[in-house]
Amino acid sequence: MTIQAFIFDLDGVLTDTAEYHYQAWQRLADEEGIPFSREENDAMRGLARRDSLNVLLKGRVIDEATAQAWMVRKNDYYVALLSHISPNDLLPGVSDFLNAAKADGLKLGVGSASKNARPVLEKLNVLSLFDAVGDGYSVVHGKPAPDLFIWVAGRIGINPTQGVVFEDAAAGVQAAKRGGFFTVGLGDAAGDGATIKLAGLSGITPREILTRLP
Ligand code: BG6
Ligand code: MG
């Protein structure tokens, strides 16, 4: 079936906010005396805020009020790190890739677990390029469940088999595969499960992606 849409994860795919999520969790972990590392953070990529907290806790039990307070603190640290984001923070090749895909007639979507996705897309000045934006408010079951990408496909008006999902997270690649999409895994944290594996979006065109699909 002909590909009609590209659907992008945001954090770690369009911009390097994955690094800011890491720094915010690291600060919380340090303040609470919980061991945490960049490697452990890779397991959180793509996961909703609550699921990420569970990874951080590694089986520690905290009461619900504390959990809520910690998530607010992490988000406050994260939002502070976002304050300087501008279109210069699009990852290399992203701007050209999005514009070329649009010029080729593809529909564009975002499927991000983040409740901060819309403000980040606005700061990057790319929100208007997208035909549909699914974020941390769109579905109940987050990645690795396929619901978010299926929600975005529905908004765009395609079947999953007509879409390619771009992800930097293993949980996101899994979600897209479970939904029936083709997948492009970007970077090592995406794992080996994607249809196409790339370091990033620089030096490749949408047409080359299409020719490399099975
Ligand atoms: C994902 C990130 O895009 O969004 C995760 O990869 C993050 O690291 C998740 O936890 C939720 O983001 P937010 O902004 O709603 O806390
Ligand atoms: Mg990501």
PDB file of C-alpha atoms and ligand atoms in Angstrom:
ATOM      1  CA  MET A   1       0.000   0.000   0.000  1.00  0.00           C
ATOM      2  CA  THR A   2       1.343   3.463  -0.829  1.00  0.00           C
ATOM      3  CA  ILE A   3       2.779   5.435   2.049  1.00  0.00           C
ATOM      4  CA  GLN A   4       0.734   8.579   2.668  1.00  0.00           C
ATOM      5  CA  ALA A   5       2.035   9.888   5.985  1.00  0.00           C
ATOM      6  CA  PHE A   6       5.100  10.212   8.181  1.00  0.00           C
ATOM      7  CA  ILE A   7       4.458  10.308  11.935  1.00  0.00           C
ATOM      8  CA  PHE A   8       7.221  11.607  14.199  1.00  0.00           C
ATOM      9  CA  ASP A   9       7.951  11.160  17.845  1.00  0.00           C
ATOM     10  CA  LEU A  10       9.086  14.525  19.269  1.00  0.00           C
ATOM     11  CA  ASP A  11      11.588  14.180  22.121  1.00  0.00           C
ATOM     12  CA  GLY A  12      14.834  12.781  20.670  1.00  0.00           C
ATOM     13  CA  VAL A  13      13.545  12.770  17.071  1.00  0.00           C
ATOM     14  CA  LEU A  14      12.710  16.361  16.105  1.00  0.00           C
ATOM     15  CA  THR A  15      14.702  17.979  18.937  1.00  0.00           C
ATOM     16  CA  ASP A  16      17.017  16.894  21.713  1.00  0.00           C
ATOM     17  CA  THR A  17      14.558  17.391  24.578  1.00  0.00           C
ATOM     18  CA  ALA A  18      15.284  13.751  25.515  1.00  0.00           C
ATOM     19  CA  GLU A  19      18.427  15.220  27.110  1.00  0.00           C
ATOM     20  CA  TYR A  20      16.342  17.701  29.134  1.00  0.00           C
ATOM     21  CA  HIS A  21      13.984  14.939  30.323  1.00  0.00           C
ATOM     22  CA  TYR A  22      17.102  13.089  31.482  1.00  0.00           C
ATOM     23  CA  GLN A  23      18.553  16.109  33.297  1.00  0.00           C
ATOM     24  CA  ALA A  24      15.249  16.802  35.063  1.00  0.00           C
ATOM     25  CA  TRP A  25      14.895  13.193  36.279  1.00  0.00           C
ATOM     26  CA  GLN A  26      18.575  13.142  37.313  1.00  0.00           C
ATOM     27  CA  ARG A  27      18.078  16.261  39.444  1.00  0.00           C
ATOM     28  CA  LEU A  28      15.048  14.742  41.180  1.00  0.00           C
ATOM     29  CA  ALA A  29      16.903  11.444  41.706  1.00  0.00           C
ATOM     30  CA  ASP A  30      19.930  13.240  43.180  1.00  0.00           C
ATOM     31  CA  GLU A  31      17.754  15.266  45.534  1.00  0.00           C
ATOM     32  CA  GLU A  32      15.965  12.141  46.722  1.00  0.00           C
ATOM     33  CA  GLY A  33      19.123  10.006  46.990  1.00  0.00           C
ATOM     34  CA  ILE A  34      18.001   7.541  44.316  1.00  0.00           C
ATOM     35  CA  PRO A  35      20.785   6.126  42.142  1.00  0.00           C
ATOM     36  CA  PHE A  36      20.115   6.989  38.492  1.00  0.00           C
ATOM     37  CA  SER A  37      22.176   7.085  35.311  1.00  0.00           C
ATOM     38  CA  ARG A  38      22.011   8.103  31.683  1.00  0.00           C
ATOM     39  CA  GLU A  39      21.800   4.404  30.729  1.00  0.00           C
ATOM     40  CA  GLU A  40      18.766   3.874  32.972  1.00  0.00           C
ATOM     41  CA  ASN A  41      17.219   6.944  31.422  1.00  0.00           C
ATOM     42  CA  ASP A  42      17.306   5.263  28.001  1.00  0.00           C
ATOM     43  CA  ALA A  43      14.748   2.755  29.339  1.00  0.00           C
ATOM     44  CA  MET A  44      12.438   5.714  30.088  1.00  0.00           C
ATOM     45  CA  ARG A  45      12.529   7.139  26.582  1.00  0.00           C
ATOM     46  CA  GLY A  46       9.036   7.307  25.144  1.00  0.00           C
ATOM     47  CA  LEU A  47       7.320   6.408  28.414  1.00  0.00           C
ATOM     48  CA  ALA A  48       4.651   8.624  29.952  1.00  0.00           C
ATOM     49  CA  ARG A  49       5.620  10.651  33.024  1.00  0.00           C
ATOM     50  CA  ARG A  50       4.050   8.197  35.481  1.00  0.00           C
ATOM     51  CA  ASP A  51       5.644   5.164  33.797  1.00  0.00           C
ATOM     52  CA  SER A  52       9.001   6.979  33.829  1.00  0.00           C
ATOM     53  CA  LEU A  53       8.652   7.595  37.577  1.00  0.00           C
ATOM     54  CA  ASN A  54       8.097   3.867  38.088  1.00  0.00           C
ATOM     55  CA  VAL A  55      11.346   3.137  36.212  1.00  0.00           C
ATOM     56  CA  LEU A  56      13.146   5.688  38.421  1.00  0.00           C
ATOM     57  CA  LEU A  57      11.743   4.135  41.609  1.00  0.00           C
ATOM     58  CA  LYS A  58      13.040   0.645  40.723  1.00  0.00           C
ATOM     59  CA  GLY A  59      10.498  -0.999  43.046  1.00  0.00           C
ATOM     60  CA  ARG A  60      10.683   1.625  45.842  1.00  0.00           C
ATOM     61  CA  VAL A  61       7.230   2.343  47.258  1.00  0.00           C
ATOM     62  CA  ILE A  62       6.109   5.949  47.807  1.00  0.00           C
ATOM     63  CA  ASP A  63       2.627   7.191  48.646  1.00  0.00           C
ATOM     64  CA  GLU A  64       0.441   8.758  45.985  1.00  0.00           C
ATOM     65  CA  ALA A  65       0.806  12.337  47.253  1.00  0.00           C
ATOM     66  CA  THR A  66       4.605  11.994  47.121  1.00  0.00           C
ATOM     67  CA  ALA A  67       4.428  10.507  43.617  1.00  0.00           C
ATOM     68  CA  GLN A  68       2.335  13.448  42.425  1.00  0.00           C
ATOM     69  CA  ALA A  69       4.669  15.961  44.083  1.00  0.00           C
ATOM     70  CA  TRP A  70       7.761  14.359  42.534  1.00  0.00           C
ATOM     71  CA  MET A  71       6.192  14.398  39.055  1.00  0.00           C
ATOM     72  CA  VAL A  72       5.340  18.099  39.479  1.00  0.00           C
ATOM     73  CA  ARG A  73       8.930  18.804  40.546  1.00  0.00           C
ATOM     74  CA  LYS A  74      10.407  16.865  37.621  1.00  0.00           C
ATOM     75  CA  ASN A  75       8.108  18.699  35.226  1.00  0.00           C
ATOM     76  CA  ASP A  76       9.027  22.084  36.740  1.00  0.00           C
ATOM     77  CA  TYR A  77      12.725  21.295  36.200  1.00  0.00           C
ATOM     78  CA  TYR A  78      11.972  20.142  32.644  1.00  0.00           C
ATOM     79  CA  VAL A  79       9.871  23.196  31.746  1.00  0.00           C
ATOM     80  CA  ALA A  80      12.638  25.483  33.076  1.00  0.00           C
ATOM     81  CA  LEU A  81      15.106  23.744  30.735  1.00  0.00           C
ATOM     82  CA  LEU A  82      12.689  24.345  27.820  1.00  0.00           C
ATOM     83  CA  SER A  83      12.669  28.110  28.294  1.00  0.00           C
ATOM     84  CA  HIS A  84      15.476  28.768  25.801  1.00  0.00           C
ATOM     85  CA  ILE A  85      14.323  26.428  23.029  1.00  0.00           C
ATOM     86  CA  SER A  86      14.107  28.011  19.578  1.00  0.00           C
ATOM     87  CA  PRO A  87      13.983  26.808  15.938  1.00  0.00           C
ATOM     88  CA  ASN A  88      17.786  26.427  16.225  1.00  0.00           C
ATOM     89  CA  ASP A  89      17.143  23.423  18.453  1.00  0.00           C
ATOM     90  CA  LEU A  90      15.661  21.266  15.712  1.00  0.00           C
ATOM     91  CA  LEU A  91      18.020  18.292  15.311  1.00  0.00           C
ATOM     92  CA  PRO A  92      20.303  18.287  12.227  1.00  0.00           C
ATOM     93  CA  GLY A  93      18.435  17.649   8.997  1.00  0.00           C
ATOM     94  CA  VAL A  94      14.964  17.826  10.553  1.00  0.00           C
ATOM     95  CA  SER A  95      13.829  21.084   8.969  1.00  0.00           C
ATOM     96  CA  ASP A  96      14.851  20.019   5.440  1.00  0.00           C
ATOM     97  CA  PHE A  97      13.363  16.560   5.944  1.00  0.00           C
ATOM     98  CA  LEU A  98       9.969  17.869   7.099  1.00  0.00           C
ATOM     99  CA  ASN A  99       9.770  20.408   4.291  1.00  0.00           C
ATOM    100  CA  ALA A 100      10.779  17.849   1.656  1.00  0.00           C
ATOM    101  CA  ALA A 101       8.192  15.367   2.938  1.00  0.00           C
ATOM    102  CA  LYS A 102       5.489  18.027   2.714  1.00  0.00           C
ATOM    103  CA  ALA A 103       6.639  19.020  -0.781  1.00  0.00           C
ATOM    104  CA  ASP A 104       6.395  15.338  -1.777  1.00  0.00           C
ATOM    105  CA  GLY A 105       2.731  15.389  -0.735  1.00  0.00           C
ATOM    106  CA  LEU A 106       3.054  13.340   2.436  1.00  0.00           C
ATOM    107  CA  LYS A 107       0.861  14.134   5.447  1.00  0.00           C
ATOM    108  CA  LEU A 108       2.779  14.800   8.654  1.00  0.00           C
ATOM    109  CA  GLY A 109       1.889  13.832  12.212  1.00  0.00           C
ATOM    110  CA  VAL A 110       3.395  13.927  15.695  1.00  0.00           C
ATOM    111  CA  GLY A 111       2.912  11.118  18.207  1.00  0.00           C
ATOM    112  CA  SER A 112       4.546  12.179  21.485  1.00  0.00           C
ATOM    113  CA  ALA A 113       3.943  10.858  25.005  1.00  0.00           C
ATOM    114  CA  SER A 114       4.654  14.326  26.349  1.00  0.00           C
ATOM    115  CA  LYS A 115       2.106  16.704  27.826  1.00  0.00           C
ATOM    116  CA  ASN A 116       4.568  19.447  26.856  1.00  0.00           C
ATOM    117  CA  ALA A 117       4.594  18.499  23.154  1.00  0.00           C
ATOM    118  CA  ARG A 118       2.507  21.404  21.820  1.00  0.00           C
ATOM    119  CA  PRO A 119       4.475  24.190  23.547  1.00  0.00           C
ATOM    120  CA  VAL A 120       7.727  22.555  22.399  1.00  0.00           C
ATOM    121  CA  LEU A 121       6.482  22.371  18.777  1.00  0.00           C
ATOM    122  CA  GLU A 122       5.461  26.030  19.029  1.00  0.00           C
ATOM    123  CA  LYS A 123       8.891  27.074  20.318  1.00  0.00           C
ATOM    124  CA  LEU A 124      10.494  25.123  17.463  1.00  0.00           C
ATOM    125  CA  ASN A 125       8.137  26.956  15.080  1.00  0.00           C
ATOM    126  CA  VAL A 126       7.019  23.730  13.350  1.00  0.00           C
ATOM    127  CA  LEU A 127       3.522  23.196  14.805  1.00  0.00           C
ATOM    128  CA  SER A 128       1.792  24.437  11.640  1.00  0.00           C
ATOM    129  CA  LEU A 129       3.581  21.827   9.487  1.00  0.00           C
ATOM    130  CA  PHE A 130       1.642  18.972  11.089  1.00  0.00           C
ATOM    131  CA  ASP A 131      -1.756  17.670  10.039  1.00  0.00           C
ATOM    132  CA  ALA A 132      -2.277  15.985  13.422  1.00  0.00           C
ATOM    133  CA  VAL A 133      -0.580  16.168  16.817  1.00  0.00           C
ATOM    134  CA  GLY A 134      -1.087  13.413  19.391  1.00  0.00           C
ATOM    135  CA  ASP A 135       0.406  14.139  22.827  1.00  0.00           C
ATOM    136  CA  GLY A 136       0.315  13.039  26.447  1.00  0.00           C
ATOM    137  CA  TYR A 137      -3.372  14.022  26.662  1.00  0.00           C
ATOM    138  CA  SER A 138      -4.594  12.083  23.614  1.00  0.00           C
ATOM    139  CA  VAL A 139      -4.900   8.466  24.788  1.00  0.00           C
ATOM    140  CA  VAL A 140      -5.046   6.541  28.064  1.00  0.00           C
ATOM    141  CA  HIS A 141      -2.535   3.819  27.244  1.00  0.00           C
ATOM    142  CA  GLY A 142       0.892   5.211  26.355  1.00  0.00           C
ATOM    143  CA  LYS A 143       3.782   3.632  24.465  1.00  0.00           C
ATOM    144  CA  PRO A 144       4.588   0.729  24.126  1.00  0.00           C
ATOM    145  CA  ALA A 145       0.808   0.414  23.545  1.00  0.00           C
ATOM    146  CA  PRO A 146      -0.004   1.298  19.920  1.00  0.00           C
ATOM    147  CA  ASP A 147      -2.938   3.585  20.832  1.00  0.00           C
ATOM    148  CA  LEU A 148      -1.239   6.965  20.328  1.00  0.00           C
ATOM    149  CA  PHE A 149       0.032   6.256  16.816  1.00  0.00           C
ATOM    150  CA  ILE A 150      -3.323   4.740  15.833  1.00  0.00           C
ATOM    151  CA  TRP A 151      -5.018   7.886  17.206  1.00  0.00           C
ATOM    152  CA  VAL A 152      -2.738  10.091  15.059  1.00  0.00           C
ATOM    153  CA  ALA A 153      -3.328   7.919  11.960  1.00  0.00           C
ATOM    154  CA  GLY A 154      -7.081   8.277  12.511  1.00  0.00           C
ATOM    155  CA  ARG A 155      -6.783  12.061  12.749  1.00  0.00           C
ATOM    156  CA  ILE A 156      -4.762  12.155   9.529  1.00  0.00           C
ATOM    157  CA  GLY A 157      -7.160   9.725   7.845  1.00  0.00           C
ATOM    158  CA  ILE A 158      -4.806   6.860   6.948  1.00  0.00           C
ATOM    159  CA  ASN A 159      -4.528   3.188   7.810  1.00  0.00           C
ATOM    160  CA  PRO A 160      -1.404   2.247   9.814  1.00  0.00           C
ATOM    161  CA  THR A 161      -0.022   0.346   6.804  1.00  0.00           C
ATOM    162  CA  GLN A 162       0.071   3.684   4.954  1.00  0.00           C
ATOM    163  CA  GLY A 163       2.246   5.340   7.620  1.00  0.00           C
ATOM    164  CA  VAL A 164       5.884   5.395   8.698  1.00  0.00           C
ATOM    165  CA  VAL A 165       6.704   6.166  12.334  1.00  0.00           C
ATOM    166  CA  PHE A 166      10.037   7.784  13.278  1.00  0.00           C
ATOM    167  CA  GLU A 167      11.181   6.948  16.818  1.00  0.00           C
ATOM    168  CA  ASP A 168      14.265   7.199  19.036  1.00  0.00           C
ATOM    169  CA  ALA A 169      12.851   4.912  21.751  1.00  0.00           C
ATOM    170  CA  ALA A 170      12.507   1.133  21.882  1.00  0.00           C
ATOM    171  CA  ALA A 171       9.073   1.588  23.515  1.00  0.00           C
ATOM    172  CA  GLY A 172       8.033   3.795  20.601  1.00  0.00           C
ATOM    173  CA  VAL A 173       9.282   1.394  17.928  1.00  0.00           C
ATOM    174  CA  GLN A 174       7.371  -1.377  19.694  1.00  0.00           C
ATOM    175  CA  ALA A 175       4.212   0.755  19.846  1.00  0.00           C
ATOM    176  CA  ALA A 176       4.386   1.545  16.132  1.00  0.00           C
ATOM    177  CA  LYS A 177       5.037  -2.067  15.163  1.00  0.00           C
ATOM    178  CA  ARG A 178       2.151  -3.271  17.308  1.00  0.00           C
ATOM    179  CA  GLY A 179      -0.024  -0.707  15.529  1.00  0.00           C
ATOM    180  CA  GLY A 180       0.975  -2.048  12.112  1.00  0.00           C
ATOM    181  CA  PHE A 181       3.149   0.875  10.943  1.00  0.00           C
ATOM    182  CA  PHE A 182       6.499   0.807   9.195  1.00  0.00           C
ATOM    183  CA  THR A 183       9.181   2.133  11.533  1.00  0.00           C
ATOM    184  CA  VAL A 184      12.383   4.150  11.299  1.00  0.00           C
ATOM    185  CA  GLY A 185      14.541   3.783  14.426  1.00  0.00           C
ATOM    186  CA  LEU A 186      16.836   6.754  15.083  1.00  0.00           C
ATOM    187  CA  GLY A 187      19.900   6.204  17.281  1.00  0.00           C
ATOM    188  CA  ASP A 188      20.980   3.335  19.510  1.00  0.00           C
ATOM    189  CA  ALA A 189      18.185   3.649  22.093  1.00  0.00           C
ATOM    190  CA  ALA A 190      15.645   2.727  19.392  1.00  0.00           C
ATOM    191  CA  GLY A 191      16.936  -0.854  19.499  1.00  0.00           C
ATOM    192  CA  ASP A 192      17.035  -3.245  16.564  1.00  0.00           C
ATOM    193  CA  GLY A 193      13.339  -3.756  15.912  1.00  0.00           C
ATOM    194  CA  ALA A 194      12.679  -0.988  13.369  1.00  0.00           C
ATOM    195  CA  THR A 195      12.142  -1.505   9.634  1.00  0.00           C
ATOM    196  CA  ILE A 196      14.968   0.982   8.890  1.00  0.00           C
ATOM    197  CA  LYS A 197      17.718   1.998  11.306  1.00  0.00           C
ATOM    198  CA  LEU A 198      19.429   5.410  11.042  1.00  0.00           C
ATOM    199  CA  ALA A 199      21.611   7.636  13.219  1.00  0.00           C
ATOM    200  CA  GLY A 200      19.379  10.650  12.538  1.00  0.00           C
ATOM    201  CA  LEU A 201      17.498  12.544   9.849  1.00  0.00           C
ATOM    202  CA  SER A 202      20.455  14.400   8.380  1.00  0.00           C
ATOM    203  CA  GLY A 203      21.717  13.255   4.991  1.00  0.00           C
ATOM    204  CA  ILE A 204      18.599  11.307   4.049  1.00  0.00           C
ATOM    205  CA  THR A 205      15.527  12.339   2.073  1.00  0.00           C
ATOM    206  CA  PRO A 206      11.910  11.215   2.434  1.00  0.00           C
ATOM    207  CA  ARG A 207      12.139   9.600  -1.016  1.00  0.00           C
ATOM    208  CA  GLU A 208      15.143   7.539   0.078  1.00  0.00           C
ATOM    209  CA  ILE A 209      13.161   6.350   3.092  1.00  0.00           C
ATOM    210  CA  LEU A 210      10.322   5.256   0.828  1.00  0.00           C
ATOM    211  CA  THR A 211      12.670   3.315  -1.489  1.00  0.00           C
ATOM    212  CA  ARG A 212      14.174   1.495   1.495  1.00  0.00           C
ATOM    213  CA  LEU A 213      10.848   0.160   2.758  1.00  0.00           C
ATOM    214  CA  PRO A 214      10.095  -3.499   1.955  1.00  0.00           C
TER     215      PRO A 214
HETATM  216  C1  BG6 B   1       8.302  11.367  25.973  1.00  0.00           C
HETATM  217  C2  BG6 B   1       9.715  11.316  26.496  1.00  0.00           C
HETATM  218  O1  BG6 B   1       8.309  11.963  24.713  1.00  0.00           O
HETATM  219  O2  BG6 B   1       7.467  12.127  26.830  1.00  0.00           O
HETATM  220  C3  BG6 B   1       9.724  10.805  27.931  1.00  0.00           C
HETATM  221  O3  BG6 B   1      10.493  10.467  25.681  1.00  0.00           O
HETATM  222  C4  BG6 B   1       8.764  11.613  28.794  1.00  0.00           C
HETATM  223  O4  BG6 B   1      11.038  10.888  28.448  1.00  0.00           O
HETATM  224  C5  BG6 B   1       7.377  11.604  28.157  1.00  0.00           C
HETATM  225  O5  BG6 B   1       8.677  11.042  30.090  1.00  0.00           O
HETATM  226  C6  BG6 B   1       6.355  12.402  28.966  1.00  0.00           C
HETATM  227  O6  BG6 B   1       6.688  13.752  28.922  1.00  0.00           O
HETATM  228  P1  BG6 B   1       6.007  14.852  29.851  1.00  0.00           P
HETATM  229  O7  BG6 B   1       6.502  16.148  29.249  1.00  0.00           O
HETATM  230  O8  BG6 B   1       4.534  14.691  29.731  1.00  0.00           O
HETATM  231  O9  BG6 B   1       6.485  14.607  31.230  1.00  0.00           O
HETATM  232 MG    MG B   2      11.465  10.068  21.905  1.00  0.00          MG
END
